Amino acid sequence: MKKILFIVGSLRKNSFNKSLAESAAAIIGNRAEVSFLDYSDIPFMNQDIEYPAPEAVKRIRDEVMSADGIWIFSPEYNFNIPGVLKNLLDWLSRPLVKGDPERISAATGLPVTLSGAGGKSGAANARKRLSELSIFMKMKHMDGEETSISLTPEEFSSDTLYLDNDRRRKLEDQAERFLSFIEA
């Protein structure tokens, strides 16, 4: 059974993107093993502590390398990737072996897809930058429509993500395509 690792770009308890990821996990069901990456304990990226990597970084790298695919769910903070997610990706982008001329990282070659829930843009700027970054990291980015949710004022005030039929259909389509993508 394929393993998909979900990375949520917000550490907030009632994160809209965590809710979106939980909905995606329910859609995938038993067709793949889904797990959520807990990276709340990694330090800020710092080359002074890069080799040997801190234990928390080793743990997340192992989880990433054991996955068959990565699905990132991210909000947008100030038209960009949230700092905690960028820090994680900075660690994941670094070579596993000091001085490696090929720069092989924990994420090299892994299939990845992106989704986002946010303000009016539906986290479009963050997803664009994540797409660029994943390609730079030599990940296999799945092309095609991503799930983008523009949160309503009602959702912001209730702190609850609502999946109507259209939103659910987009998420289901992305899940189906990603399951096929990681099988290829």
Tab-separated table of C-alpha atoms in Angstrom:
chain	number	residue	atom	x	y	z
A	1	MET	CA	0.000	0.000	0.000
A	2	LYS	CA	1.341	3.444	-0.945
A	3	LYS	CA	2.189	5.917	1.814
A	4	ILE	CA	1.190	9.560	1.509
A	5	LEU	CA	2.612	12.062	3.957
A	6	PHE	CA	0.473	15.136	4.580
A	7	ILE	CA	2.236	18.360	5.513
A	8	VAL	CA	0.067	21.159	6.860
A	9	GLY	CA	1.601	24.622	6.588
A	10	SER	CA	-0.093	25.949	9.704
A	11	LEU	CA	0.518	24.810	13.249
A	12	ARG	CA	-2.708	26.445	14.445
A	13	LYS	CA	-4.992	24.069	16.361
A	14	ASN	CA	-8.092	24.912	14.282
A	15	SER	CA	-6.200	25.343	11.026
A	16	PHE	CA	-8.417	25.507	7.939
A	17	ASN	CA	-5.711	23.638	6.047
A	18	LYS	CA	-5.564	20.886	8.655
A	19	SER	CA	-9.317	20.532	8.230
A	20	LEU	CA	-8.841	20.378	4.445
A	21	ALA	CA	-6.145	17.713	4.884
A	22	GLU	CA	-8.397	15.666	7.163
A	23	SER	CA	-11.095	15.802	4.475
A	24	ALA	CA	-8.576	14.623	1.876
A	25	ALA	CA	-7.510	11.761	4.155
A	26	ALA	CA	-11.158	10.687	4.469
A	27	ILE	CA	-11.542	10.804	0.683
A	28	ILE	CA	-8.442	8.632	0.203
A	29	GLY	CA	-9.730	6.209	2.812
A	30	ASN	CA	-8.040	2.825	2.718
A	31	ARG	CA	-6.595	3.252	-0.780
A	32	ALA	CA	-3.329	4.546	0.725
A	33	GLU	CA	-1.754	4.910	4.138
A	34	VAL	CA	-1.997	8.577	5.121
A	35	SER	CA	-0.020	10.172	7.926
A	36	PHE	CA	0.483	13.753	9.079
A	37	LEU	CA	3.987	15.130	9.597
A	38	ASP	CA	4.517	16.729	12.992
A	39	TYR	CA	7.368	19.168	12.553
A	40	SER	CA	6.575	21.543	15.397
A	41	ASP	CA	9.822	20.683	17.183
A	42	ILE	CA	12.394	21.343	14.463
A	43	PRO	CA	14.841	24.178	15.042
A	44	PHE	CA	15.325	27.092	12.692
A	45	MET	CA	17.531	26.143	9.743
A	46	ASN	CA	21.093	27.010	10.668
A	47	GLN	CA	24.174	25.747	8.855
A	48	ASP	CA	26.068	25.746	12.148
A	49	ILE	CA	23.956	22.778	13.293
A	50	GLU	CA	23.329	21.161	9.910
A	51	TYR	CA	25.843	18.281	10.177
A	52	PRO	CA	25.108	16.131	11.991
A	53	ALA	CA	21.459	17.060	11.698
A	54	PRO	CA	19.465	17.565	14.905
A	55	GLU	CA	17.399	14.553	16.006
A	56	ALA	CA	14.081	16.249	15.122
A	57	VAL	CA	15.358	16.911	11.601
A	58	LYS	CA	16.550	13.314	11.224
A	59	ARG	CA	13.080	12.139	12.281
A	60	ILE	CA	11.230	14.279	9.740
A	61	ARG	CA	13.674	13.325	6.994
A	62	ASP	CA	13.079	9.638	7.747
A	63	GLU	CA	9.305	10.161	7.590
A	64	VAL	CA	9.611	12.008	4.291
A	65	MET	CA	11.907	9.379	2.760
A	66	SER	CA	9.543	6.570	3.768
A	67	ALA	CA	6.649	8.221	1.893
A	68	ASP	CA	5.631	7.494	-1.684
A	69	GLY	CA	4.195	10.992	-2.059
A	70	ILE	CA	3.820	14.299	-0.252
A	71	TRP	CA	0.643	16.411	-0.160
A	72	ILE	CA	1.128	19.932	1.176
A	73	PHE	CA	-1.846	21.920	2.484
A	74	SER	CA	-0.889	25.512	3.082
A	75	PRO	CA	-2.382	28.869	3.938
A	76	GLU	CA	-0.848	32.079	2.696
A	77	TYR	CA	0.772	34.529	5.084
A	78	ASN	CA	1.468	37.989	3.655
A	79	PHE	CA	1.306	36.697	0.062
A	80	ASN	CA	3.827	33.959	0.780
A	81	ILE	CA	4.623	30.573	2.337
A	82	PRO	CA	4.143	30.462	6.127
A	83	GLY	CA	7.482	30.739	7.947
A	84	VAL	CA	7.144	27.392	9.758
A	85	LEU	CA	6.569	25.585	6.455
A	86	LYS	CA	9.416	27.409	4.736
A	87	ASN	CA	11.722	26.414	7.594
A	88	LEU	CA	10.688	22.765	7.205
A	89	LEU	CA	11.260	22.872	3.460
A	90	ASP	CA	14.647	24.524	3.969
A	91	TRP	CA	15.702	21.560	6.124
A	92	LEU	CA	14.226	19.072	3.637
A	93	SER	CA	15.993	20.720	0.708
A	94	ARG	CA	19.474	20.345	2.171
A	95	PRO	CA	21.792	17.495	1.109
A	96	LEU	CA	21.733	14.465	3.358
A	97	VAL	CA	25.496	14.146	3.040
A	98	LYS	CA	27.770	17.125	3.557
A	99	GLY	CA	29.454	18.157	0.312
A	100	ASP	CA	27.248	15.979	-1.908
A	101	PRO	CA	27.725	17.455	-5.418
A	102	GLU	CA	24.344	16.049	-6.508
A	103	ARG	CA	22.611	17.675	-3.510
A	104	ILE	CA	20.445	14.614	-2.832
A	105	SER	CA	17.910	15.561	-0.172
A	106	ALA	CA	15.163	13.720	1.693
A	107	ALA	CA	12.659	15.105	-0.836
A	108	THR	CA	14.558	14.457	-4.080
A	109	GLY	CA	12.356	12.647	-6.590
A	110	LEU	CA	9.265	12.475	-4.373
A	111	PRO	CA	5.887	13.133	-5.999
A	112	VAL	CA	4.173	16.202	-4.521
A	113	THR	CA	0.841	17.956	-4.866
A	114	LEU	CA	-0.415	21.173	-3.283
A	115	SER	CA	-3.662	22.516	-1.880
A	116	GLY	CA	-4.525	25.645	0.006
A	117	ALA	CA	-7.277	27.384	1.881
A	118	GLY	CA	-6.905	31.070	2.535
A	119	GLY	CA	-8.293	34.497	1.838
A	120	LYS	CA	-9.701	35.732	-1.447
A	121	SER	CA	-6.878	34.208	-3.491
A	122	GLY	CA	-7.300	30.721	-2.034
A	123	ALA	CA	-3.596	30.779	-1.051
A	124	ALA	CA	-2.609	31.219	-4.730
A	125	ASN	CA	0.638	33.058	-3.988
A	126	ALA	CA	1.767	30.472	-1.453
A	127	ARG	CA	0.892	27.612	-3.812
A	128	LYS	CA	2.796	29.317	-6.651
A	129	ARG	CA	5.880	29.685	-4.498
A	130	LEU	CA	5.521	26.123	-3.181
A	131	SER	CA	5.317	24.881	-6.751
A	132	GLU	CA	8.498	26.741	-7.684
A	133	LEU	CA	10.239	25.533	-4.536
A	134	SER	CA	9.226	21.900	-5.021
A	135	ILE	CA	10.612	21.957	-8.560
A	136	PHE	CA	13.843	23.540	-7.280
A	137	MET	CA	13.996	20.766	-4.656
A	138	LYS	CA	13.868	18.211	-7.516
A	139	MET	CA	10.509	16.846	-6.408
A	140	LYS	CA	8.062	15.490	-8.999
A	141	HIS	CA	5.336	18.137	-9.006
A	142	MET	CA	1.918	16.904	-10.143
A	143	ASP	CA	0.541	19.158	-12.845
A	144	GLY	CA	-3.095	20.085	-13.176
A	145	GLU	CA	-5.669	21.836	-11.069
A	146	GLU	CA	-5.008	22.052	-7.368
A	147	THR	CA	-7.615	22.497	-4.688
A	148	SER	CA	-7.843	26.173	-3.892
A	149	ILE	CA	-10.365	27.386	-1.356
A	150	SER	CA	-11.177	31.047	-0.874
A	151	LEU	CA	-12.484	31.264	2.654
A	152	THR	CA	-15.705	33.151	3.244
A	153	PRO	CA	-16.247	35.700	6.020
A	154	GLU	CA	-18.564	33.155	7.671
A	155	GLU	CA	-15.780	30.566	7.733
A	156	PHE	CA	-13.346	33.057	9.243
A	157	SER	CA	-15.830	34.080	11.917
A	158	SER	CA	-16.845	30.505	12.782
A	159	ASP	CA	-13.287	29.135	12.450
A	160	THR	CA	-14.759	26.259	10.442
A	161	LEU	CA	-14.038	25.113	6.901
A	162	TYR	CA	-17.130	24.093	4.934
A	163	LEU	CA	-16.812	21.710	2.003
A	164	ASP	CA	-19.726	22.255	-0.337
A	165	ASN	CA	-20.191	19.941	-3.325
A	166	ASP	CA	-17.932	21.984	-5.616
A	167	ARG	CA	-15.074	22.158	-3.108
A	168	ARG	CA	-15.414	18.473	-2.281
A	169	ARG	CA	-15.434	17.535	-5.974
A	170	LYS	CA	-12.171	19.459	-6.522
A	171	LEU	CA	-10.549	17.724	-3.566
A	172	GLU	CA	-11.788	14.311	-4.727
A	173	ASP	CA	-10.419	14.958	-8.229
A	174	GLN	CA	-7.035	15.979	-6.846
A	175	ALA	CA	-6.922	12.893	-4.608
A	176	GLU	CA	-7.747	10.579	-7.531
A	177	ARG	CA	-5.097	12.176	-9.742
A	178	PHE	CA	-2.488	12.062	-6.981
A	179	LEU	CA	-3.149	8.408	-6.233
A	180	SER	CA	-2.602	7.667	-9.931
A	181	PHE	CA	0.446	9.955	-10.065
A	182	ILE	CA	2.261	8.148	-7.259
A	183	GLU	CA	1.476	4.771	-8.862
A	184	ALA	CA	3.200	5.814	-12.121
